[in-house]
Amino acid sequence: MAPPPPKAASPLPAEGDTPARPASPVQTAPRHQLARDHIALDLVRALADDHQWGVTEVVRPMRLYGYIASKVELLDLMVDAVHAEIRPVGDGWREMLRSLAEATRHAAHEHEWLADLLGGRPQLGPHALASGETVVAALGGVDVDAIMPVVAAVNTYAIGAVRRKVAERRAERATGMDERRWQASLGPCLERTFATGRFPALATVVRDAAHLDADHTFRIGLHFLLDGIAARISR
């Protein structure tokens, strides 16, 4: 029996033609976009309910490539889902920036994993852009070259405060010792160190200054920052 004839070779594209690109493995029809959004929201809720898990531990084993191209894309979707909760409001730029800092801090306290993902490249999802538009619009009277440095300063302050709080929470879970008990355990050692006289300024502050809680400290520091911004942009 004679062998089957060879298959005809595919014709080469004519000069100037563009070969067809292979289909993307990620489906982007509206229904699949809705599924992608639901996946991100479900993970946000799961992580918010159990702070024992870090975002990378939860995301790593999941096989979602029919809807989402990579873990990086999934994390971007999750961060943008939380940005829907960051809705700054206020009359004037100062109240808007204060609200931005407070809302960012609140969202990160509700979704502890967010602290690990804030502060990198700008978020370009629809919720993050909507929040950014609101804030920048409130700075309409500020010199255009100063707008982004001003917003960056407030975001950096809020992110730093968030990470400090989250680090304290994680240390408490790891040691079984809250901040007050930790301070009490180290008190005698610190007193002996101060008694050497090598650190007089620190000793005065630790012994004599008011010991404010995290909320009060955050608001005072934010007030100082906004005062500095006001002085600078009023020149």
mmCIF file of C-alpha atoms in Angstrom:
data_model
loop_
_atom_site.group_PDB
_atom_site.id
_atom_site.type_symbol
_atom_site.label_atom_id
_atom_site.label_comp_id
_atom_site.label_asym_id
_atom_site.label_seq_id
_atom_site.Cartn_x
_atom_site.Cartn_y
_atom_site.Cartn_z
ATOM 1 C CA MET A 1 0.000 0.000 0.000
ATOM 2 C CA ALA A 2 1.457 3.351 -1.033
ATOM 3 C CA PRO A 3 2.212 5.843 1.782
ATOM 4 C CA PRO A 4 -0.094 8.895 2.057
ATOM 5 C CA PRO A 5 1.047 11.968 0.154
ATOM 6 C CA PRO A 6 2.909 14.560 2.249
ATOM 7 C CA LYS A 7 0.894 17.479 3.564
ATOM 8 C CA ALA A 8 1.264 20.685 1.626
ATOM 9 C CA ALA A 9 3.482 23.227 3.305
ATOM 10 C CA SER A 10 1.781 26.329 4.628
ATOM 11 C CA PRO A 11 2.349 29.241 2.240
ATOM 12 C CA LEU A 12 4.766 31.878 3.442
ATOM 13 C CA PRO A 13 3.223 35.298 4.046
ATOM 14 C CA ALA A 14 3.665 37.689 1.196
ATOM 15 C CA GLU A 15 6.020 40.594 1.747
ATOM 16 C CA GLY A 16 4.258 43.257 3.783
ATOM 17 C CA ASP A 17 1.745 40.830 5.289
ATOM 18 C CA THR A 18 1.642 40.377 9.063
ATOM 19 C CA PRO A 19 1.392 36.765 10.236
ATOM 20 C CA ALA A 20 -1.525 36.042 12.540
ATOM 21 C CA ARG A 21 -0.563 36.108 16.220
ATOM 22 C CA PRO A 22 -1.371 33.053 18.340
ATOM 23 C CA ALA A 23 -4.363 33.413 20.577
ATOM 24 C CA SER A 24 -3.615 34.575 24.115
ATOM 25 C CA PRO A 25 -4.065 31.869 26.772
ATOM 26 C CA VAL A 26 -5.927 34.417 28.908
ATOM 27 C CA GLN A 27 -9.518 34.926 27.821
ATOM 28 C CA THR A 28 -10.567 38.545 27.943
ATOM 29 C CA ALA A 29 -14.240 38.481 26.962
ATOM 30 C CA PRO A 30 -16.495 40.397 29.372
ATOM 31 C CA ARG A 31 -17.674 37.212 31.063
ATOM 32 C CA HIS A 32 -14.094 36.140 31.736
ATOM 33 C CA GLN A 33 -13.151 39.604 32.969
ATOM 34 C CA LEU A 34 -16.001 39.292 35.471
ATOM 35 C CA ALA A 35 -14.617 35.914 36.558
ATOM 36 C CA ARG A 36 -11.157 37.462 36.993
ATOM 37 C CA ASP A 37 -12.631 40.188 39.204
ATOM 38 C CA HIS A 38 -14.489 37.606 41.295
ATOM 39 C CA ILE A 39 -11.313 35.548 41.746
ATOM 40 C CA ALA A 40 -9.455 38.614 43.008
ATOM 41 C CA LEU A 41 -12.275 39.599 45.379
ATOM 42 C CA ASP A 42 -12.573 36.057 46.754
ATOM 43 C CA LEU A 43 -8.863 36.010 47.572
ATOM 44 C CA VAL A 44 -9.051 39.461 49.145
ATOM 45 C CA ARG A 45 -11.847 38.263 51.437
ATOM 46 C CA ALA A 46 -10.041 35.014 52.283
ATOM 47 C CA LEU A 47 -6.860 36.833 53.234
ATOM 48 C CA ALA A 48 -8.756 39.480 55.207
ATOM 49 C CA ASP A 49 -10.383 36.739 57.285
ATOM 50 C CA ASP A 50 -7.117 34.968 58.174
ATOM 51 C CA HIS A 51 -4.050 37.116 58.864
ATOM 52 C CA GLN A 52 -1.997 33.984 59.502
ATOM 53 C CA TRP A 53 -1.534 33.605 55.742
ATOM 54 C CA GLY A 54 0.718 35.795 53.643
ATOM 55 C CA VAL A 55 -0.418 36.714 50.176
ATOM 56 C CA THR A 56 2.302 34.667 48.473
ATOM 57 C CA GLU A 57 1.430 31.482 50.376
ATOM 58 C CA VAL A 58 -2.204 31.682 49.313
ATOM 59 C CA VAL A 59 -1.592 32.610 45.697
ATOM 60 C CA ARG A 60 1.281 30.228 44.939
ATOM 61 C CA PRO A 61 -0.644 26.933 44.661
ATOM 62 C CA MET A 62 -3.615 28.261 42.720
ATOM 63 C CA ARG A 63 -4.079 27.299 39.074
ATOM 64 C CA LEU A 64 -5.965 30.180 37.497
ATOM 65 C CA TYR A 65 -4.215 30.465 34.173
ATOM 66 C CA GLY A 66 -7.441 30.017 32.211
ATOM 67 C CA TYR A 67 -8.427 33.471 33.461
ATOM 68 C CA ILE A 68 -5.259 35.161 34.737
ATOM 69 C CA ALA A 69 -1.874 35.046 33.043
ATOM 70 C CA SER A 70 0.409 35.044 36.082
ATOM 71 C CA LYS A 71 0.702 35.472 39.834
ATOM 72 C CA VAL A 72 1.880 39.056 39.293
ATOM 73 C CA GLU A 73 -1.306 39.870 37.389
ATOM 74 C CA LEU A 74 -3.423 38.254 40.100
ATOM 75 C CA LEU A 75 -1.734 40.315 42.814
ATOM 76 C CA ASP A 76 -2.336 43.483 40.767
ATOM 77 C CA LEU A 77 -6.036 42.574 40.517
ATOM 78 C CA MET A 78 -6.222 41.955 44.256
ATOM 79 C CA VAL A 79 -4.548 45.270 45.100
ATOM 80 C CA ASP A 80 -6.909 47.118 42.774
ATOM 81 C CA ALA A 81 -9.892 45.378 44.375
ATOM 82 C CA VAL A 82 -8.833 46.822 47.735
ATOM 83 C CA HIS A 83 -8.370 50.252 46.153
ATOM 84 C CA ALA A 84 -12.153 50.255 45.721
ATOM 85 C CA GLU A 85 -12.248 50.708 49.525
ATOM 86 C CA ILE A 86 -9.814 53.664 49.448
ATOM 87 C CA ARG A 87 -12.160 56.549 48.681
ATOM 88 C CA PRO A 88 -10.647 59.817 49.862
ATOM 89 C CA VAL A 89 -13.031 62.719 50.401
ATOM 90 C CA GLY A 90 -12.727 66.250 51.686
ATOM 91 C CA ASP A 91 -13.042 69.940 50.970
ATOM 92 C CA GLY A 92 -9.707 71.230 49.743
ATOM 93 C CA TRP A 93 -6.368 69.539 49.214
ATOM 94 C CA ARG A 94 -5.473 69.228 52.902
ATOM 95 C CA GLU A 95 -8.604 67.319 53.888
ATOM 96 C CA MET A 96 -8.318 65.188 50.751
ATOM 97 C CA LEU A 97 -4.739 64.172 51.549
ATOM 98 C CA ARG A 98 -5.619 63.499 55.189
ATOM 99 C CA SER A 99 -8.481 61.291 54.029
ATOM 100 C CA LEU A 100 -6.200 59.478 51.569
ATOM 101 C CA ALA A 101 -3.720 58.622 54.316
ATOM 102 C CA GLU A 102 -6.431 57.501 56.753
ATOM 103 C CA ALA A 103 -8.228 55.396 54.121
ATOM 104 C CA THR A 104 -5.008 53.721 52.986
ATOM 105 C CA ARG A 105 -4.100 52.908 56.579
ATOM 106 C CA HIS A 106 -7.557 51.525 57.323
ATOM 107 C CA ALA A 107 -7.564 49.335 54.188
ATOM 108 C CA ALA A 108 -4.151 47.876 55.031
ATOM 109 C CA HIS A 109 -5.239 47.134 58.607
ATOM 110 C CA GLU A 110 -8.274 45.291 57.225
ATOM 111 C CA HIS A 111 -6.168 43.452 54.609
ATOM 112 C CA GLU A 112 -2.825 42.887 56.289
ATOM 113 C CA TRP A 113 -1.224 41.316 53.189
ATOM 114 C CA LEU A 114 -1.642 44.652 51.382
ATOM 115 C CA ALA A 115 1.267 46.090 53.382
ATOM 116 C CA ASP A 116 3.626 43.791 51.470
ATOM 117 C CA LEU A 117 2.441 45.089 48.094
ATOM 118 C CA LEU A 118 2.140 48.833 48.635
ATOM 119 C CA GLY A 119 4.864 51.257 47.674
ATOM 120 C CA GLY A 120 6.188 49.678 44.494
ATOM 121 C CA ARG A 121 5.296 50.633 40.966
ATOM 122 C CA PRO A 122 2.161 52.750 40.542
ATOM 123 C CA GLN A 123 -1.096 50.820 40.477
ATOM 124 C CA LEU A 124 -2.896 51.307 37.159
ATOM 125 C CA GLY A 125 -6.129 49.415 37.786
ATOM 126 C CA PRO A 126 -9.463 51.216 37.437
ATOM 127 C CA HIS A 127 -10.092 51.632 41.176
ATOM 128 C CA ALA A 128 -6.575 52.913 41.863
ATOM 129 C CA LEU A 129 -6.815 55.364 38.971
ATOM 130 C CA ALA A 130 -10.205 56.607 40.189
ATOM 131 C CA SER A 131 -8.778 57.278 43.646
ATOM 132 C CA GLY A 132 -5.774 59.019 42.119
ATOM 133 C CA GLU A 133 -7.964 61.187 39.937
ATOM 134 C CA THR A 134 -9.973 62.327 42.960
ATOM 135 C CA VAL A 135 -6.848 63.288 44.892
ATOM 136 C CA VAL A 136 -5.076 65.043 42.008
ATOM 137 C CA ALA A 137 -8.239 66.988 41.133
ATOM 138 C CA ALA A 138 -8.317 68.341 44.702
ATOM 139 C CA LEU A 139 -4.764 69.642 44.169
ATOM 140 C CA GLY A 140 -5.805 71.675 41.151
ATOM 141 C CA GLY A 141 -4.591 74.929 42.696
ATOM 142 C CA VAL A 142 -1.119 73.548 43.422
ATOM 143 C CA ASP A 143 1.774 73.984 40.987
ATOM 144 C CA VAL A 144 1.623 71.060 38.571
ATOM 145 C CA ASP A 145 5.263 70.107 39.231
ATOM 146 C CA ALA A 146 4.561 69.794 42.960
ATOM 147 C CA ILE A 147 1.451 67.600 42.751
ATOM 148 C CA MET A 148 3.054 64.164 42.434
ATOM 149 C CA PRO A 149 5.791 64.819 45.064
ATOM 150 C CA VAL A 150 3.074 65.972 47.475
ATOM 151 C CA VAL A 151 0.938 62.870 46.895
ATOM 152 C CA ALA A 152 4.027 60.640 47.098
ATOM 153 C CA ALA A 153 5.007 62.172 50.450
ATOM 154 C CA VAL A 154 1.599 61.412 51.957
ATOM 155 C CA ASN A 155 1.503 57.895 50.502
ATOM 156 C CA THR A 156 5.014 57.186 51.793
ATOM 157 C CA TYR A 157 4.052 58.350 55.285
ATOM 158 C CA ALA A 158 0.907 56.193 55.316
ATOM 159 C CA ILE A 159 2.707 53.119 53.968
ATOM 160 C CA GLY A 160 5.477 53.469 56.536
ATOM 161 C CA ALA A 161 2.951 53.657 59.367
ATOM 162 C CA VAL A 162 1.071 50.665 57.973
ATOM 163 C CA ARG A 163 4.183 48.522 57.729
ATOM 164 C CA ARG A 164 5.216 49.374 61.266
ATOM 165 C CA LYS A 165 1.793 48.358 62.584
ATOM 166 C CA VAL A 166 1.715 45.150 60.567
ATOM 167 C CA ALA A 167 5.238 44.260 61.711
ATOM 168 C CA GLU A 168 4.089 44.704 65.319
ATOM 169 C CA ARG A 169 1.074 42.450 64.728
ATOM 170 C CA ARG A 170 3.254 39.755 63.205
ATOM 171 C CA ALA A 171 5.781 39.986 66.024
ATOM 172 C CA GLU A 172 2.973 39.615 68.570
ATOM 173 C CA ARG A 173 1.689 36.488 66.821
ATOM 174 C CA ALA A 174 5.186 35.036 66.540
ATOM 175 C CA THR A 175 6.146 35.659 70.186
ATOM 176 C CA GLY A 176 2.790 35.521 71.929
ATOM 177 C CA MET A 177 3.720 38.822 73.565
ATOM 178 C CA ASP A 178 1.926 42.116 72.892
ATOM 179 C CA GLU A 179 3.772 45.425 72.735
ATOM 180 C CA ARG A 180 3.134 46.345 76.375
ATOM 181 C CA ARG A 181 4.440 43.021 77.687
ATOM 182 C CA TRP A 182 7.439 43.211 75.339
ATOM 183 C CA GLN A 183 8.300 46.678 76.652
ATOM 184 C CA ALA A 184 7.935 45.490 80.244
ATOM 185 C CA SER A 185 10.247 42.544 79.595
ATOM 186 C CA LEU A 186 12.967 44.848 78.249
ATOM 187 C CA GLY A 187 12.449 47.638 80.802
ATOM 188 C CA PRO A 188 15.147 46.572 83.294
ATOM 189 C CA CYS A 189 17.744 46.188 80.546
ATOM 190 C CA LEU A 190 16.887 49.616 79.120
ATOM 191 C CA GLU A 191 17.093 51.239 82.562
ATOM 192 C CA ARG A 192 20.570 49.782 83.110
ATOM 193 C CA THR A 193 21.641 51.084 79.700
ATOM 194 C CA PHE A 194 20.314 54.585 80.412
ATOM 195 C CA ALA A 195 22.019 54.565 83.810
ATOM 196 C CA THR A 196 25.385 54.591 82.043
ATOM 197 C CA GLY A 197 24.692 58.178 80.959
ATOM 198 C CA ARG A 198 25.598 57.454 77.340
ATOM 199 C CA PHE A 199 22.124 58.229 75.958
ATOM 200 C CA PRO A 200 20.754 61.247 77.871
ATOM 201 C CA ALA A 201 18.469 62.556 75.135
ATOM 202 C CA LEU A 202 16.813 59.178 74.590
ATOM 203 C CA ALA A 203 16.503 58.613 78.319
ATOM 204 C CA THR A 204 14.659 61.930 78.747
ATOM 205 C CA VAL A 205 12.192 61.174 75.975
ATOM 206 C CA VAL A 206 11.499 57.607 77.093
ATOM 207 C CA ARG A 207 11.018 58.615 80.744
ATOM 208 C CA ASP A 208 9.267 61.986 80.412
ATOM 209 C CA ALA A 209 7.392 62.157 77.090
ATOM 210 C CA ALA A 210 3.772 61.065 76.695
ATOM 211 C CA HIS A 211 3.458 57.501 75.432
ATOM 212 C CA LEU A 212 0.841 57.849 72.694
ATOM 213 C CA ASP A 213 -1.007 54.997 71.053
ATOM 214 C CA ALA A 214 -0.518 54.194 67.359
ATOM 215 C CA ASP A 215 -3.640 56.055 66.198
ATOM 216 C CA HIS A 216 -2.732 59.272 68.018
ATOM 217 C CA THR A 217 0.885 59.072 66.849
ATOM 218 C CA PHE A 218 -0.216 58.584 63.237
ATOM 219 C CA ARG A 219 -2.547 61.590 63.278
ATOM 220 C CA ILE A 220 -0.004 63.896 64.900
ATOM 221 C CA GLY A 221 2.677 62.903 62.402
ATOM 222 C CA LEU A 222 0.269 63.396 59.512
ATOM 223 C CA HIS A 223 -0.603 66.840 60.855
ATOM 224 C CA PHE A 224 3.091 67.760 60.928
ATOM 225 C CA LEU A 225 3.512 66.519 57.349
ATOM 226 C CA LEU A 226 0.517 68.460 56.032
ATOM 227 C CA ASP A 227 1.738 71.602 57.819
ATOM 228 C CA GLY A 228 5.057 71.219 56.032
ATOM 229 C CA ILE A 229 3.363 70.761 52.653
ATOM 230 C CA ALA A 230 1.204 73.836 53.274
ATOM 231 C CA ALA A 231 4.257 75.945 54.105
ATOM 232 C CA ARG A 232 6.078 74.744 51.010
ATOM 233 C CA ILE A 233 3.332 75.210 48.423
ATOM 234 C CA SER A 234 2.337 78.617 49.791
ATOM 235 C CA ARG A 235 5.719 80.132 48.871
#
